Structures are given as structure tokens and as C-alpha cells.
Short mmCIF file of C-alpha atoms in Angstrom, two decimals:
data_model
loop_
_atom_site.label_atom_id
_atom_site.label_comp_id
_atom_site.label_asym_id
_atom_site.label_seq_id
_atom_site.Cartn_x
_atom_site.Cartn_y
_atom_site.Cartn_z
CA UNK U 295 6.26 18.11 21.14
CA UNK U 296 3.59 17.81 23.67
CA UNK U 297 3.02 14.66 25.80
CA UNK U 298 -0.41 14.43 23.79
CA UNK U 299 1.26 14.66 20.39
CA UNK U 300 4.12 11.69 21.76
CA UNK U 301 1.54 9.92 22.61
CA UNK U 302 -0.53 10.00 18.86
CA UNK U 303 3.05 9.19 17.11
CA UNK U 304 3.89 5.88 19.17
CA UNK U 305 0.25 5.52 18.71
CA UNK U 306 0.41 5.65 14.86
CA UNK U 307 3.84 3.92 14.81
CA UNK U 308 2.01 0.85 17.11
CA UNK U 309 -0.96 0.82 14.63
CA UNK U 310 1.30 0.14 11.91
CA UNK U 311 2.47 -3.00 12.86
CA UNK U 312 -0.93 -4.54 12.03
CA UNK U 313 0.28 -4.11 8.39
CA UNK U 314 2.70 -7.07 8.73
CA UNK U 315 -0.72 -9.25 9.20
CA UNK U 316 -3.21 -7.70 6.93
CA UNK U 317 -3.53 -7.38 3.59
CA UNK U 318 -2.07 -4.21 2.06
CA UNK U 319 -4.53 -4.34 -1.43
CA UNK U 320 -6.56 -6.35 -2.78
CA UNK U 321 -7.76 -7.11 -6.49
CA UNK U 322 -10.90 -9.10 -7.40
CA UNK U 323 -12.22 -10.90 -10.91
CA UNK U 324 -15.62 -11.07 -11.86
CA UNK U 325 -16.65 -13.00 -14.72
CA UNK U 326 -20.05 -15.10 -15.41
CA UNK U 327 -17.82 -18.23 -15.16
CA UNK U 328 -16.77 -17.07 -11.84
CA UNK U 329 -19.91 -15.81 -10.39
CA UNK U 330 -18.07 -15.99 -6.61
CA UNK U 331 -15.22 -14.24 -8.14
CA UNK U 332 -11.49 -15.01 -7.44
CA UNK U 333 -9.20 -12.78 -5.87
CA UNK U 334 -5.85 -11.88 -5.17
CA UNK U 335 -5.03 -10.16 -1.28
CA UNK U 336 -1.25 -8.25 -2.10
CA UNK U 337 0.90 -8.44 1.60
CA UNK U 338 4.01 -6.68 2.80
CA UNK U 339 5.51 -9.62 1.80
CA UNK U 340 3.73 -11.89 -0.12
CA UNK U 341 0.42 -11.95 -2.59
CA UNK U 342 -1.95 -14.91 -1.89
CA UNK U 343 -5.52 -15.79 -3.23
CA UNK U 344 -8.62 -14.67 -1.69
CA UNK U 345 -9.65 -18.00 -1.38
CA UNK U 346 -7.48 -21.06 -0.69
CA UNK U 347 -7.24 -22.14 -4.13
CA UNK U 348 -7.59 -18.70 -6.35
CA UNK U 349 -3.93 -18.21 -6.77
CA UNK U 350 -3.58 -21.52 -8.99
CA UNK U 351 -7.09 -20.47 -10.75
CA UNK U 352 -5.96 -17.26 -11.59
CA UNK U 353 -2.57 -18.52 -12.89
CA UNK U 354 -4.09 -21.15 -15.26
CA UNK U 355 -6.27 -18.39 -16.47
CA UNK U 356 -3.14 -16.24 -17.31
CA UNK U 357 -1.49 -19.34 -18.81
CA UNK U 358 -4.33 -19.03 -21.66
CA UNK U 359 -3.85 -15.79 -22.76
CA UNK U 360 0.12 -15.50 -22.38
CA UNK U 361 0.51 -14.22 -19.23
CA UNK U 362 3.69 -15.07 -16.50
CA UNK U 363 2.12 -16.67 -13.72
CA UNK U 364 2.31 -14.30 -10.72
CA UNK U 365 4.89 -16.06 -8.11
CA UNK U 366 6.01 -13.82 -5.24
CA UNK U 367 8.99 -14.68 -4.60
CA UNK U 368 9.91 -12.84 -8.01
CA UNK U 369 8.68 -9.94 -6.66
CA UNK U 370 11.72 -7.95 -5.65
CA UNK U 371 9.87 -4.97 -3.84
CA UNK U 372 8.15 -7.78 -1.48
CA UNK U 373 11.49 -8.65 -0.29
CA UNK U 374 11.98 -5.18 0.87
CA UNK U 375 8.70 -3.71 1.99
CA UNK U 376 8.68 -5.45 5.55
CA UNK U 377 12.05 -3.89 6.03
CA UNK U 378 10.98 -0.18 4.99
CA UNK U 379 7.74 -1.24 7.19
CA UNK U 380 10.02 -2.20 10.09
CA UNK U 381 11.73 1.05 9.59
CA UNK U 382 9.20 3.29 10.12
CA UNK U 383 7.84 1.61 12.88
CA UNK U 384 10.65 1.79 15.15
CA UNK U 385 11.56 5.39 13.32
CA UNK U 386 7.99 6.15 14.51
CA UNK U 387 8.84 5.18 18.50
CA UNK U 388 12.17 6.62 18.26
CA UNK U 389 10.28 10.15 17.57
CA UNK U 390 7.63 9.59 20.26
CA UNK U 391 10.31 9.35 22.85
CA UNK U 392 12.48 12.23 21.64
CA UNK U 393 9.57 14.65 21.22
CA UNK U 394 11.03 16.59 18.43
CA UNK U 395 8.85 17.93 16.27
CA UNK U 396 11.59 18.40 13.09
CA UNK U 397 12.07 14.41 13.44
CA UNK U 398 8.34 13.80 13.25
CA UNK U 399 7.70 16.16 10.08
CA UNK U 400 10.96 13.81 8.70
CA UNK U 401 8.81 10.83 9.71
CA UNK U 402 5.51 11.92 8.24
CA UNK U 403 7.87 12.77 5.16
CA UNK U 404 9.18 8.82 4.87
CA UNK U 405 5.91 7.66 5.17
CA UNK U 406 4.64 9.64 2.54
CA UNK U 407 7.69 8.64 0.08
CA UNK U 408 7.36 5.12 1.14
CA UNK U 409 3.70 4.92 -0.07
CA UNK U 410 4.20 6.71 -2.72
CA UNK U 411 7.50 4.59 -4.26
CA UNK U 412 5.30 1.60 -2.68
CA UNK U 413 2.26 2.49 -5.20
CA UNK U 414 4.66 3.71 -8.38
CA UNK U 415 5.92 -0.37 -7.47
CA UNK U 416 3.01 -1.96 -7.96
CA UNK U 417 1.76 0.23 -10.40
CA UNK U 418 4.89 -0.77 -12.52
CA UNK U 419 4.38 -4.36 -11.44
CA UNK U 420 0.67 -4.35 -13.07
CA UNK U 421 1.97 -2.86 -16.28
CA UNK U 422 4.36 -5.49 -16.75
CA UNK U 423 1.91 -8.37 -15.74
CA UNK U 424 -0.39 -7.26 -18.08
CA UNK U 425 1.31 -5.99 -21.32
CA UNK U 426 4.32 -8.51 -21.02
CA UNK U 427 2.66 -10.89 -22.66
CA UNK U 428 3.84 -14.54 -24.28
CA UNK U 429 2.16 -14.64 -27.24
CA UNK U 430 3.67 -17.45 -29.42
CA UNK U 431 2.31 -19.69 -26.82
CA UNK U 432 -0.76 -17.95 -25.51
CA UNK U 433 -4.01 -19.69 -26.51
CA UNK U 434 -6.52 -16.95 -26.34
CA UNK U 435 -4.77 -14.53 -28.42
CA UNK U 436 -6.80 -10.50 -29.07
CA UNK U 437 -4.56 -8.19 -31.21
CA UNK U 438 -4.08 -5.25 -29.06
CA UNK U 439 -5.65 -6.91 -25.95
CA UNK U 440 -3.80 -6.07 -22.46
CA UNK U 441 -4.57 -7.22 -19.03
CA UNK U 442 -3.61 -4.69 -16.83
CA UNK U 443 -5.44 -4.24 -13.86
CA UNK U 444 -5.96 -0.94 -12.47
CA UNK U 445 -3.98 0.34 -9.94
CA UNK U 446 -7.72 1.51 -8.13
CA UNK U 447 -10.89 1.17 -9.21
CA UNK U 448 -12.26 -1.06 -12.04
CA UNK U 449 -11.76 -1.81 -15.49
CA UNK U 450 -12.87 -4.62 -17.87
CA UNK U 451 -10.86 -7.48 -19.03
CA UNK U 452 -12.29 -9.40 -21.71
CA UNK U 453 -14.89 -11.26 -19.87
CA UNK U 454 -13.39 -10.06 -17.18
CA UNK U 455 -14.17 -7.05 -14.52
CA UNK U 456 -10.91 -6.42 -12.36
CA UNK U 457 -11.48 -4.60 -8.97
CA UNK U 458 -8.94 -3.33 -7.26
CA UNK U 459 -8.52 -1.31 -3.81
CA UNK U 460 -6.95 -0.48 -1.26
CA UNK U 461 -7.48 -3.40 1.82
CA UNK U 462 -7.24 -3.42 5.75
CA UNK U 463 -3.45 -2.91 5.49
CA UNK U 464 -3.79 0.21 3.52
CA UNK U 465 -6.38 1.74 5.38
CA UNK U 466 -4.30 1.15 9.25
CA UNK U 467 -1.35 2.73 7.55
CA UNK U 468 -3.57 5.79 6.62
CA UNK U 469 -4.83 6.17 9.94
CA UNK U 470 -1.30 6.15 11.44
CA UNK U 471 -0.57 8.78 9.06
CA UNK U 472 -3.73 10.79 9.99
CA UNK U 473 -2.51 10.52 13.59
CA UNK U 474 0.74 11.06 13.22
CA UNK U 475 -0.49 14.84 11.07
CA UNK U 476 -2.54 15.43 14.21
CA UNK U 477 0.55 15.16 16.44
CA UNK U 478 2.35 17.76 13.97
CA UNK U 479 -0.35 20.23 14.22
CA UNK U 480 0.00 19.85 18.02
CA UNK U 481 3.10 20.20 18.30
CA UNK U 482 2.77 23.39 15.79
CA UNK U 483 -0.21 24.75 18.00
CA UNK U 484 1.58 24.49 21.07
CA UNK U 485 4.75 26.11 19.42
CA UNK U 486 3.20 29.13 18.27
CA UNK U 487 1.10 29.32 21.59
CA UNK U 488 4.70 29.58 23.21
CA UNK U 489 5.71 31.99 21.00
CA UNK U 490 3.04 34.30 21.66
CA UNK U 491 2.94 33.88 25.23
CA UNK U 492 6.82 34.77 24.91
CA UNK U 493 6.23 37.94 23.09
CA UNK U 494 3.05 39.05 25.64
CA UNK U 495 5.48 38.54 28.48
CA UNK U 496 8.55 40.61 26.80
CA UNK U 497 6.29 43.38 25.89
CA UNK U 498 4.45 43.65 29.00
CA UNK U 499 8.26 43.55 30.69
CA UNK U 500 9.20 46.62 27.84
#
């Protein structure tokens, strides 16, 4: 690896401790009896309403229609997502001071499996906080009905529009990513430059 491309890895590993502080996703509900909406922010470690008391609002809400209130410390994959996180930062600074280009395409590789078992988590998470639903004591009860949000994007809920996206988290881990694929396709440049140069000098020796 070149300095340049050691430098964008510890670079992208740095940036991705600003995960552990920012919000990771982010889902909002809009309804005419909410006109401010309420909202939930989804951490490496923790979900927590948008607002100080939206948490408790949206629970109630869920109460009503037979939904488990969300409580994250019965989330198992928040208990292991700073961990992973923590991983791949220092895994990220360990292959910005070796320079070895085969440990940063491993790296880029974790990431990639990390966000994607990371997404197929909370994907599965939704699903089951939607469609599990209690409905010999629900109040509001709508054959059929489930409250799913969507994993991106929106989609209506009853009275209900659910928003969800990616937040500030998300985003700083995808531009550590983006950094750390520059610093393989440096490394790759200068390799094959290398190469070549080899070859020139061996053939103009022949």
C-alpha cells in the first residue's frame, strides 16, 4: 500500500468512531394527530425518541393496537453492534500501519458483511415488531392490519405515514467505506504501475 492509501484507511477507520455518538437510522411518524411527528433515532447501542418524550408516546400508541413496546435492552443485536463497531475500527488502524493491501480488501470485506447482517437485523427486528402482534388485548384491532415499518423509505400505517432512513451514523460509515475503496484502488494502481515498470526494465535488460 502506498503512504496515501495508509493514510485514507486510518482515515476511514478514525471516521468511524463517530458512529458510537450518532444515530445509525432513524424512523419518523406522521399522522394529523401528530402534526410535529414523533420519532425514533436507532444507535449502536440503544434506540431513543427523537424528542425527549417520543419513546413513551410511541409505546402507548403500540399498546392500542397490540404491539410489544420497543425496550432496547431486549434487543440482542444492540448488545453486540458496538463490539463489531469496535472491531473494525481498530481492524481498520491495524491495516493502515501494516500497509497490506490483501488485509485491507479483508477489511473492506467485514465492513460490507457487517452492514449487511446489521440491515438483515433490523430488517428482521421490524418484521417482528410489526406482525407479532397481541391481539386478545389490543384495542384497535384491523383484520389483516400489520405495522411494519419499512426498512427505507415510506409506507402508510393506518393513520399513520412511517419514514424511515438511513441517519448521520449511516452516512459516516459509508464514507469510511468510500475511503477505504479509494485506498484499494491505490494500492491496485500503484501495484500494477510496479508491475509494468518491472516488465519495461526486464525487457529493455533482454
Amino acid at each position: 500500500m502506498t503512504r496515501l492509501a495508509r493514510a485514507f484507511t486510518a482515515m476511514a477507520a478514525l471516521l468511524m468512531i463517530g458512529a458510537f455518538a450518532l444515530p445509525l437510522w432513524q424512523i419518523r411518524l406522521l399522522a394529523p394527530q401528530y402534526p410535529e411527528g414523533l420519532g425514533l433515532l436507532i444507535h449502536v447501542n440503544t434506540v431513543r425518541g427523537m424528542d425527549e418524550n417520543d419513546l413513551g408516546k410511541i409505546n402507548g400508541l403500540n399498546h392500542y393496537i397490540g404491539m410489544k413496546a420497543i425496550d432496547p435492552e431486549a434487543i440482542p443485536v444492540l448488545h453486540v453492534m458496538p463490539w463489531v463497531l469496535g472491531a473494525l475500527v481498530v481492524g481498520g488502524l491495524i491495516v493502515a500501519l501494516a500497509g497490506r493491501r490483501k488485509l485491507l480488501a479483508a477489511w473492506l470485506g467485514a465492513n460490507a458483511t457487517a452492514a449487511t447482517l446489521g440491515l438483515l437485523e433490523f430488517w428482521k427486528w421490524e418484521r417482528d415488531y410489526g406482525r407479532n402482534l397481541d391481539l386478545e388485548n389490543a384495542i384497535i384491532k384491523v383484520p389483516g392490519m400489520s405495522y411494519e415499518p419499512p426498512l427505507i423509505g415510506a409506507k402508510q400505517l393506518l393513520n399513520f405515514t412511517a419514514i424511515s432512513l438511513p441517519a448521520a451514523g449511516a452516512v459516516l460509515l459509508g464514507v469510511a467505506f468510500a475511503l477505504g475503496t479509494y485506498a484499494l484502488f491505490l494500492s491496485i494502481r500503484s501495484a500494477r504501475a510496479a508491475r509494468m515498470k518491472g516488465e519495461l526494465v526486464s525487457a529493455a535488460a533482454a
